[in-house]
Amino acid sequence: MGLLLAAPRLHAQTAPFDLPALAALLSTRKSAEARFVEERFVAGLDQPLRSSGTLSFSAPSRFVRTTLEPRPEVMAVEGNDVTLQRGGRTRRMSLDAVPEATALVEAIRGTLTGDMAALRRHYQPRVEGSAARWRLLLTPNSQRIGTQVKQLELEGSGADLRHVEVLLTGGDRSVMSIEPSDRPAPTRPVGK
Amino acid sequence: MTLGPSRHRSAAVLFAWALAMALCVGVIVRTPFTADLSAFLPAKPDPRQQVLIEQLQSGVAARTLLIGIDGGTPASRADASRRLADALRQSGQFEQVHNGVGDGFELVGTWLFENRYALSPAVAPARFTAEGLRDAIGETLSLLGTPAGNAIKPLLERDPTGEAMRIAEGLIPAQAPKVEDGVWVARQGGRAVLLAGVRAPGADLDGQSAALDAVRSAFTGLSAQNQNPGLTLKMSGAPLFAVESRAQIETEVKQLAIAGTLLMSGLLWLAFASLPALLVALLPVLTGVLVGVAAVGLGFGQVHGITLGFGTTLIGEAVDYAIYYLIQAQPQPQASAGPAKRGWQHWLATSWPTVRLGLLTSIAGFTALAFSGFPGLAQLGVFSTAGLIGAALATRYVLPVLLPDGAQGRGLRRVLGRAASRLVGALPRWRRSLIALGFVAAAGLVWHAPRLWSTDLASLSPITPEALALDASLRADLTASEGGTLVIVQGADVQAALEAAEAVGARLDTLVNAGELAGYNSVARWLPSTATQRARLASLPDAATLEAALAQASAGGPLKAERLAPFVAAVQAARSRAPVTIDDLRGSAAAPLVEALLLKRPNGGWAALLPLQPAPGKRENHHAQIAAALQGVPGVQVLDIKPELDRLYARYLAEAQAQTALGALAVVLLMAGWLRSWRRLLAVCQPLVLAVLLTVALLALAGVQLSILHLVGLLLVVAVGSNYALFFDMLVHGRQLDGSAEESDTLASLALANLTTVLSFGLIALSDIPALSAIGRVVAPGALLALLLAAAFAPRRRGAGPAGAVRGV
């Protein structure tokens, strides 16, 4: 696995853990399956909105979010094509026709694939922490997106994305915890 | 000047001619001239294609302008796009302008929201039960906490079940242009794109032209203020094509007429060295053009600009009559028996029958075109037929009055005659080689046959390939393809058409959910049938029932029922609303969107159009699958626009081929009836067949695919060429091919006539209007070949010379 080869090089580095290092770490992962639990905190609602389901991605451009609870819903992105399934209905859209959706999809897809160019197109990225426990802060470049999305915080360990928090400008936010469901055994040592 | 025919008769002839010309001018000034693209669309499509043609002629497609802004930076383009769109919206010339800002929904948004319980497809009795409400509210809430949720949050208390969202879902197309900096841009970058619907009807070219000017001046205004120059405006679409081709036709027709007249005059001056002769020679041409235009005006109620363009081709043939007369009508010395003959009397006796036969053969050819399904070709047929008759009559009756002894000036006539005589002497030696060449050409064409004919309707289009390429690129940027699949349903009235559209929509939804189709557009999303709207409104419960269900649905949920009083009020208000009708929409922001998808047919019925958006990778067998899914819906048709138009063209090409073949057959029959000899007929037809074969082979070698217009050109080659061949026949059988001065004169007149034809069609071959240049490129080489071959295959009088040896080939 690519990860095994990448690991010694990462250990050899004495420089601080930066964006290229994170990109190199993330781009070793070509596909992944995970479970997620999401909570959205929306002003005016009496309680947070909880949902859960699975995430799946495979490089270079496929990303699927399947919500199982409380209602089944699928959002599949492949390249520029988006397919939405809700309430028994299927809709297709062009991703780049909706810039807000593009920005959010690229934040997660770009992180999962280590595509820093895609991230830089939409955000000012900032990296904190170490390979074992990193934090990626994304602030929208475009003023237009900035009026909707204040910041994204992505956290992970090694090549695994574990946590996504989206802060909207109105104060609403969503917090997603991710648990890899098909973790291959060799990824463990990277964190050590 | 001595008069030819009697003084009274002459005066009568001149008076009749002047009167006829005055009448023609009277008709012409009353005739509207058009230059829209309708001349290139069939007038009598089959019923399947009728709606499609109506749509192309006057529907939204005919009024949609595609706009691109190139150059500069992305930010400056986005800024220009916004300001241009604002300026165009304010100009009042456009009923809708889209550039991605707000998706153009802000104007209709309020209207949609007000009528959401009549328009939302989700409204049904089950939706307002406790269970249905919990489900619908849950679905709405699932969008909150995302950027998409920000749009619905302010509506939550009035529309917790998300009916507005549900309506919007149906209206957001599956394929849309990319949005960057808030405006539509090309996916490959470097361009901002806009779509504008012109308010003026498609047929109102002045209105379309004013709208184009509004875009240009708005854009110039932007560049003037803009700090960042270097932006360029790109436009395409039917309005631009129509307006530009009209302008192009107008200027080119003028230029061609002037250049043609000058060229012709120069040639005639060289030939006759006489001003009166020159002016007289142009008279049949003028007569022919006036008669032709007037005849088209009377027959069609309008004259298409392109017909005038073809008119310049008429100069080439009409001037031949004058040349034949002026050169051949030489006075004859007193013969042994009978009095001396004036030139015109001699010409009437010897040459006129041949010219008349040539005229009849030309008419036979062009009459076939008059029955064409393409208005442009039908006009050309009528124009040519009437014009040639007018020119021939002017030659026959008016010229003898003006110049009874033909042209007296010698000019280069002798030289031309001698050169032609030498050629006629030499050419027959090449017969065998020419026949062999003919066989090679025929064999080559048989082998090439599958690629010989263009099967594309665009081959008839007056639009240049560069303009079509820009159009294709803007269409791709705007995802506004013209070539997609269209479902058409028809009904006797608006309600029947809407109900049929709903039935089709229900079946298409199944295909969309199965992933077989990306989406579709339907008028029923904007304007459901009254029956559907009534059913939806009837499913809304009264306040007490709704409140009870709401209390149950929201128990324990994140959204308290107390907050939803505005929802209960909105539902109660909706219960007493009348269904939306097409009349309510008139003048509203939604009207253009509905009018684009719901058409009133000329026959009084209504048709709903449902353009389909194919799912990626599902193009194969698309048509059959959709047709199968829609089976049983009354009055439904599935059309693949591009193949359908090509089929249409193929049908008209076949029709034109049959008409041309009939025309050619009529030419041969006429000649057979006149010549009454198989041998002479064969001699006359041989060069014609060879000329056509070699011309087509030349075009094929040059990589030209033949269209209907090339076919028309070939018909002209046969028409003009038959005149040459008949003259050679006359020379032989009138025992004139004997080296006499008369032979030299006849040959000189043929050479001169041919020269004028080749030059005038050569001029047209240079035209930028594809329709004209196509004809020019066929006739110029074809006519030259026809003359040379007619000379080569002219039967010689027994023992008349060395060429006689190869007689009987």
PDB file of C-alpha atoms in Angstrom, chain A residues 38 40-49 65 70-71 73 80-102 104 121 142 144-145 147-149 166 168-174, chain B residues 82 103 134-148 150 153 156 165-166 168-170 172-182 187 479 512-519 556-560 563 615-616:
ATOM      1  CA  GLU A  38     -24.146  14.780  12.145  1.00  0.00           C
ATOM      2  CA  ARG A  40     -26.922  20.704  13.152  1.00  0.00           C
ATOM      3  CA  PHE A  41     -27.477  23.565  15.531  1.00  0.00           C
ATOM      4  CA  VAL A  42     -30.010  25.908  13.989  1.00  0.00           C
ATOM      5  CA  ALA A  43     -31.194  29.108  15.622  1.00  0.00           C
ATOM      6  CA  GLY A  44     -34.934  29.045  16.287  1.00  0.00           C
ATOM      7  CA  LEU A  45     -35.192  25.276  16.579  1.00  0.00           C
ATOM      8  CA  ASP A  46     -35.777  23.745  19.966  1.00  0.00           C
ATOM      9  CA  GLN A  47     -33.245  20.970  19.560  1.00  0.00           C
ATOM     10  CA  PRO A  48     -30.361  20.072  17.279  1.00  0.00           C
ATOM     11  CA  LEU A  49     -31.128  18.148  14.075  1.00  0.00           C
ATOM     12  CA  ARG A  65     -23.217  10.829   1.247  1.00  0.00           C
ATOM     13  CA  PRO A  70     -33.981  10.071  10.203  1.00  0.00           C
ATOM     14  CA  ARG A  71     -34.976   9.898   6.534  1.00  0.00           C
ATOM     15  CA  GLU A  73     -31.409  10.567   1.359  1.00  0.00           C
ATOM     16  CA  ASN A  80     -19.486  17.733 -12.056  1.00  0.00           C
ATOM     17  CA  ASP A  81     -22.694  15.664 -11.916  1.00  0.00           C
ATOM     18  CA  VAL A  82     -24.789  15.677  -8.776  1.00  0.00           C
ATOM     19  CA  THR A  83     -27.590  13.210  -8.179  1.00  0.00           C
ATOM     20  CA  LEU A  84     -29.935  13.858  -5.278  1.00  0.00           C
ATOM     21  CA  GLN A  85     -32.415  11.294  -4.024  1.00  0.00           C
ATOM     22  CA  ARG A  86     -34.920  12.501  -1.482  1.00  0.00           C
ATOM     23  CA  GLY A  87     -38.441  11.401  -0.670  1.00  0.00           C
ATOM     24  CA  GLY A  88     -38.455   8.890  -3.525  1.00  0.00           C
ATOM     25  CA  ARG A  89     -37.530  11.505  -6.081  1.00  0.00           C
ATOM     26  CA  THR A  90     -34.323  11.729  -8.091  1.00  0.00           C
ATOM     27  CA  ARG A  91     -32.874  14.992  -9.324  1.00  0.00           C
ATOM     28  CA  ARG A  92     -29.753  15.698 -11.275  1.00  0.00           C
ATOM     29  CA  MET A  93     -27.802  18.922 -11.284  1.00  0.00           C
ATOM     30  CA  SER A  94     -24.545  20.379 -12.502  1.00  0.00           C
ATOM     31  CA  LEU A  95     -22.372  20.931  -9.446  1.00  0.00           C
ATOM     32  CA  ASP A  96     -20.665  24.047 -10.778  1.00  0.00           C
ATOM     33  CA  ALA A  97     -24.039  25.702 -11.458  1.00  0.00           C
ATOM     34  CA  VAL A  98     -24.448  26.067  -7.685  1.00  0.00           C
ATOM     35  CA  PRO A  99     -21.271  27.700  -6.288  1.00  0.00           C
ATOM     36  CA  GLU A 100     -22.207  27.191  -2.598  1.00  0.00           C
ATOM     37  CA  ALA A 101     -22.620  23.457  -3.179  1.00  0.00           C
ATOM     38  CA  THR A 102     -19.359  23.378  -5.150  1.00  0.00           C
ATOM     39  CA  LEU A 104     -18.812  22.556   0.309  1.00  0.00           C
ATOM     40  CA  ARG A 121      -9.546  27.579  -5.447  1.00  0.00           C
ATOM     41  CA  SER A 142     -14.951  34.388  -2.437  1.00  0.00           C
ATOM     42  CA  ARG A 144     -20.036  35.568  -2.254  1.00  0.00           C
ATOM     43  CA  ILE A 145     -19.500  32.239  -0.476  1.00  0.00           C
ATOM     44  CA  THR A 147     -21.711  35.663   3.060  1.00  0.00           C
ATOM     45  CA  GLN A 148     -23.018  32.111   3.613  1.00  0.00           C
ATOM     46  CA  VAL A 149     -20.149  30.098   5.051  1.00  0.00           C
ATOM     47  CA  VAL A 166     -19.259  23.958   9.164  1.00  0.00           C
ATOM     48  CA  LEU A 168     -22.495  29.434   8.758  1.00  0.00           C
ATOM     49  CA  THR A 169     -22.479  33.222   8.905  1.00  0.00           C
ATOM     50  CA  GLY A 170     -25.897  33.350  10.578  1.00  0.00           C
ATOM     51  CA  GLY A 171     -24.499  31.420  13.541  1.00  0.00           C
ATOM     52  CA  ASP A 172     -25.938  28.036  12.554  1.00  0.00           C
ATOM     53  CA  ARG A 173     -23.421  25.240  12.464  1.00  0.00           C
ATOM     54  CA  SER A 174     -23.179  21.576  11.688  1.00  0.00           C
TER      55      SER A 174
ATOM     56  CA  ARG B  82     -24.425  42.056 -14.501  1.00  0.00           C
ATOM     57  CA  ASP B 103     -31.501  32.265 -11.676  1.00  0.00           C
ATOM     58  CA  ARG B 134     -44.322  15.176  10.065  1.00  0.00           C
ATOM     59  CA  ASP B 135     -42.669  13.775   6.981  1.00  0.00           C
ATOM     60  CA  ALA B 136     -42.877  17.008   4.976  1.00  0.00           C
ATOM     61  CA  ILE B 137     -41.649  19.186   7.871  1.00  0.00           C
ATOM     62  CA  GLY B 138     -38.833  16.719   8.520  1.00  0.00           C
ATOM     63  CA  GLU B 139     -37.742  16.974   4.919  1.00  0.00           C
ATOM     64  CA  THR B 140     -37.744  20.764   5.056  1.00  0.00           C
ATOM     65  CA  LEU B 141     -35.779  20.781   8.311  1.00  0.00           C
ATOM     66  CA  SER B 142     -33.184  18.457   6.826  1.00  0.00           C
ATOM     67  CA  LEU B 143     -32.029  21.350   4.647  1.00  0.00           C
ATOM     68  CA  LEU B 144     -31.531  23.749   7.567  1.00  0.00           C
ATOM     69  CA  GLY B 145     -28.019  24.331   8.790  1.00  0.00           C
ATOM     70  CA  THR B 146     -26.677  24.319   5.216  1.00  0.00           C
ATOM     71  CA  PRO B 147     -26.282  27.219   2.786  1.00  0.00           C
ATOM     72  CA  ALA B 148     -29.342  25.880   0.926  1.00  0.00           C
ATOM     73  CA  ASN B 150     -30.539  29.803   4.470  1.00  0.00           C
ATOM     74  CA  LYS B 153     -35.328  29.603   6.719  1.00  0.00           C
ATOM     75  CA  LEU B 156     -40.243  28.261   7.466  1.00  0.00           C
ATOM     76  CA  MET B 165     -38.794  24.202  -2.438  1.00  0.00           C
ATOM     77  CA  ARG B 166     -40.758  21.459  -4.150  1.00  0.00           C
ATOM     78  CA  ALA B 168     -38.259  25.124  -7.345  1.00  0.00           C
ATOM     79  CA  GLU B 169     -36.919  21.569  -7.575  1.00  0.00           C
ATOM     80  CA  GLY B 170     -38.883  21.047 -10.760  1.00  0.00           C
ATOM     81  CA  ILE B 172     -34.049  24.003 -11.705  1.00  0.00           C
ATOM     82  CA  PRO B 173     -32.737  22.359 -14.849  1.00  0.00           C
ATOM     83  CA  ALA B 174     -30.564  19.272 -14.693  1.00  0.00           C
ATOM     84  CA  GLN B 175     -28.074  20.946 -17.012  1.00  0.00           C
ATOM     85  CA  ALA B 176     -27.221  24.545 -16.323  1.00  0.00           C
ATOM     86  CA  PRO B 177     -24.312  26.832 -17.106  1.00  0.00           C
ATOM     87  CA  LYS B 178     -21.476  27.110 -14.628  1.00  0.00           C
ATOM     88  CA  VAL B 179     -21.759  29.959 -12.142  1.00  0.00           C
ATOM     89  CA  GLU B 180     -18.679  31.940 -11.136  1.00  0.00           C
ATOM     90  CA  ASP B 181     -18.610  35.288  -9.362  1.00  0.00           C
ATOM     91  CA  GLY B 182     -22.384  34.995  -9.348  1.00  0.00           C
ATOM     92  CA  ARG B 187     -16.936  25.899 -18.503  1.00  0.00           C
ATOM     93  CA  THR B 479     -26.271  24.246 -22.129  1.00  0.00           C
ATOM     94  CA  VAL B 512     -36.038  10.340 -14.143  1.00  0.00           C
ATOM     95  CA  ASN B 513     -36.246   8.348 -10.906  1.00  0.00           C
ATOM     96  CA  ALA B 514     -34.819   5.321 -12.674  1.00  0.00           C
ATOM     97  CA  GLY B 515     -31.871   7.439 -13.812  1.00  0.00           C
ATOM     98  CA  GLU B 516     -32.757   6.993 -17.487  1.00  0.00           C
ATOM     99  CA  LEU B 517     -33.410  10.692 -17.926  1.00  0.00           C
ATOM    100  CA  ALA B 518     -31.731  13.658 -16.226  1.00  0.00           C
ATOM    101  CA  GLY B 519     -34.829  15.792 -16.306  1.00  0.00           C
ATOM    102  CA  GLY B 556     -41.507  16.196  20.443  1.00  0.00           C
ATOM    103  CA  GLY B 557     -40.012  17.702  17.286  1.00  0.00           C
ATOM    104  CA  PRO B 558     -37.668  20.667  16.945  1.00  0.00           C
ATOM    105  CA  LEU B 559     -40.339  22.969  15.500  1.00  0.00           C
ATOM    106  CA  LYS B 560     -43.246  23.918  17.784  1.00  0.00           C
ATOM    107  CA  ARG B 563     -44.904  28.964  15.585  1.00  0.00           C
ATOM    108  CA  ALA B 615     -28.931  11.444 -18.502  1.00  0.00           C
ATOM    109  CA  PRO B 616     -25.156  11.261 -19.008  1.00  0.00           C
TER     110      PRO B 616
END
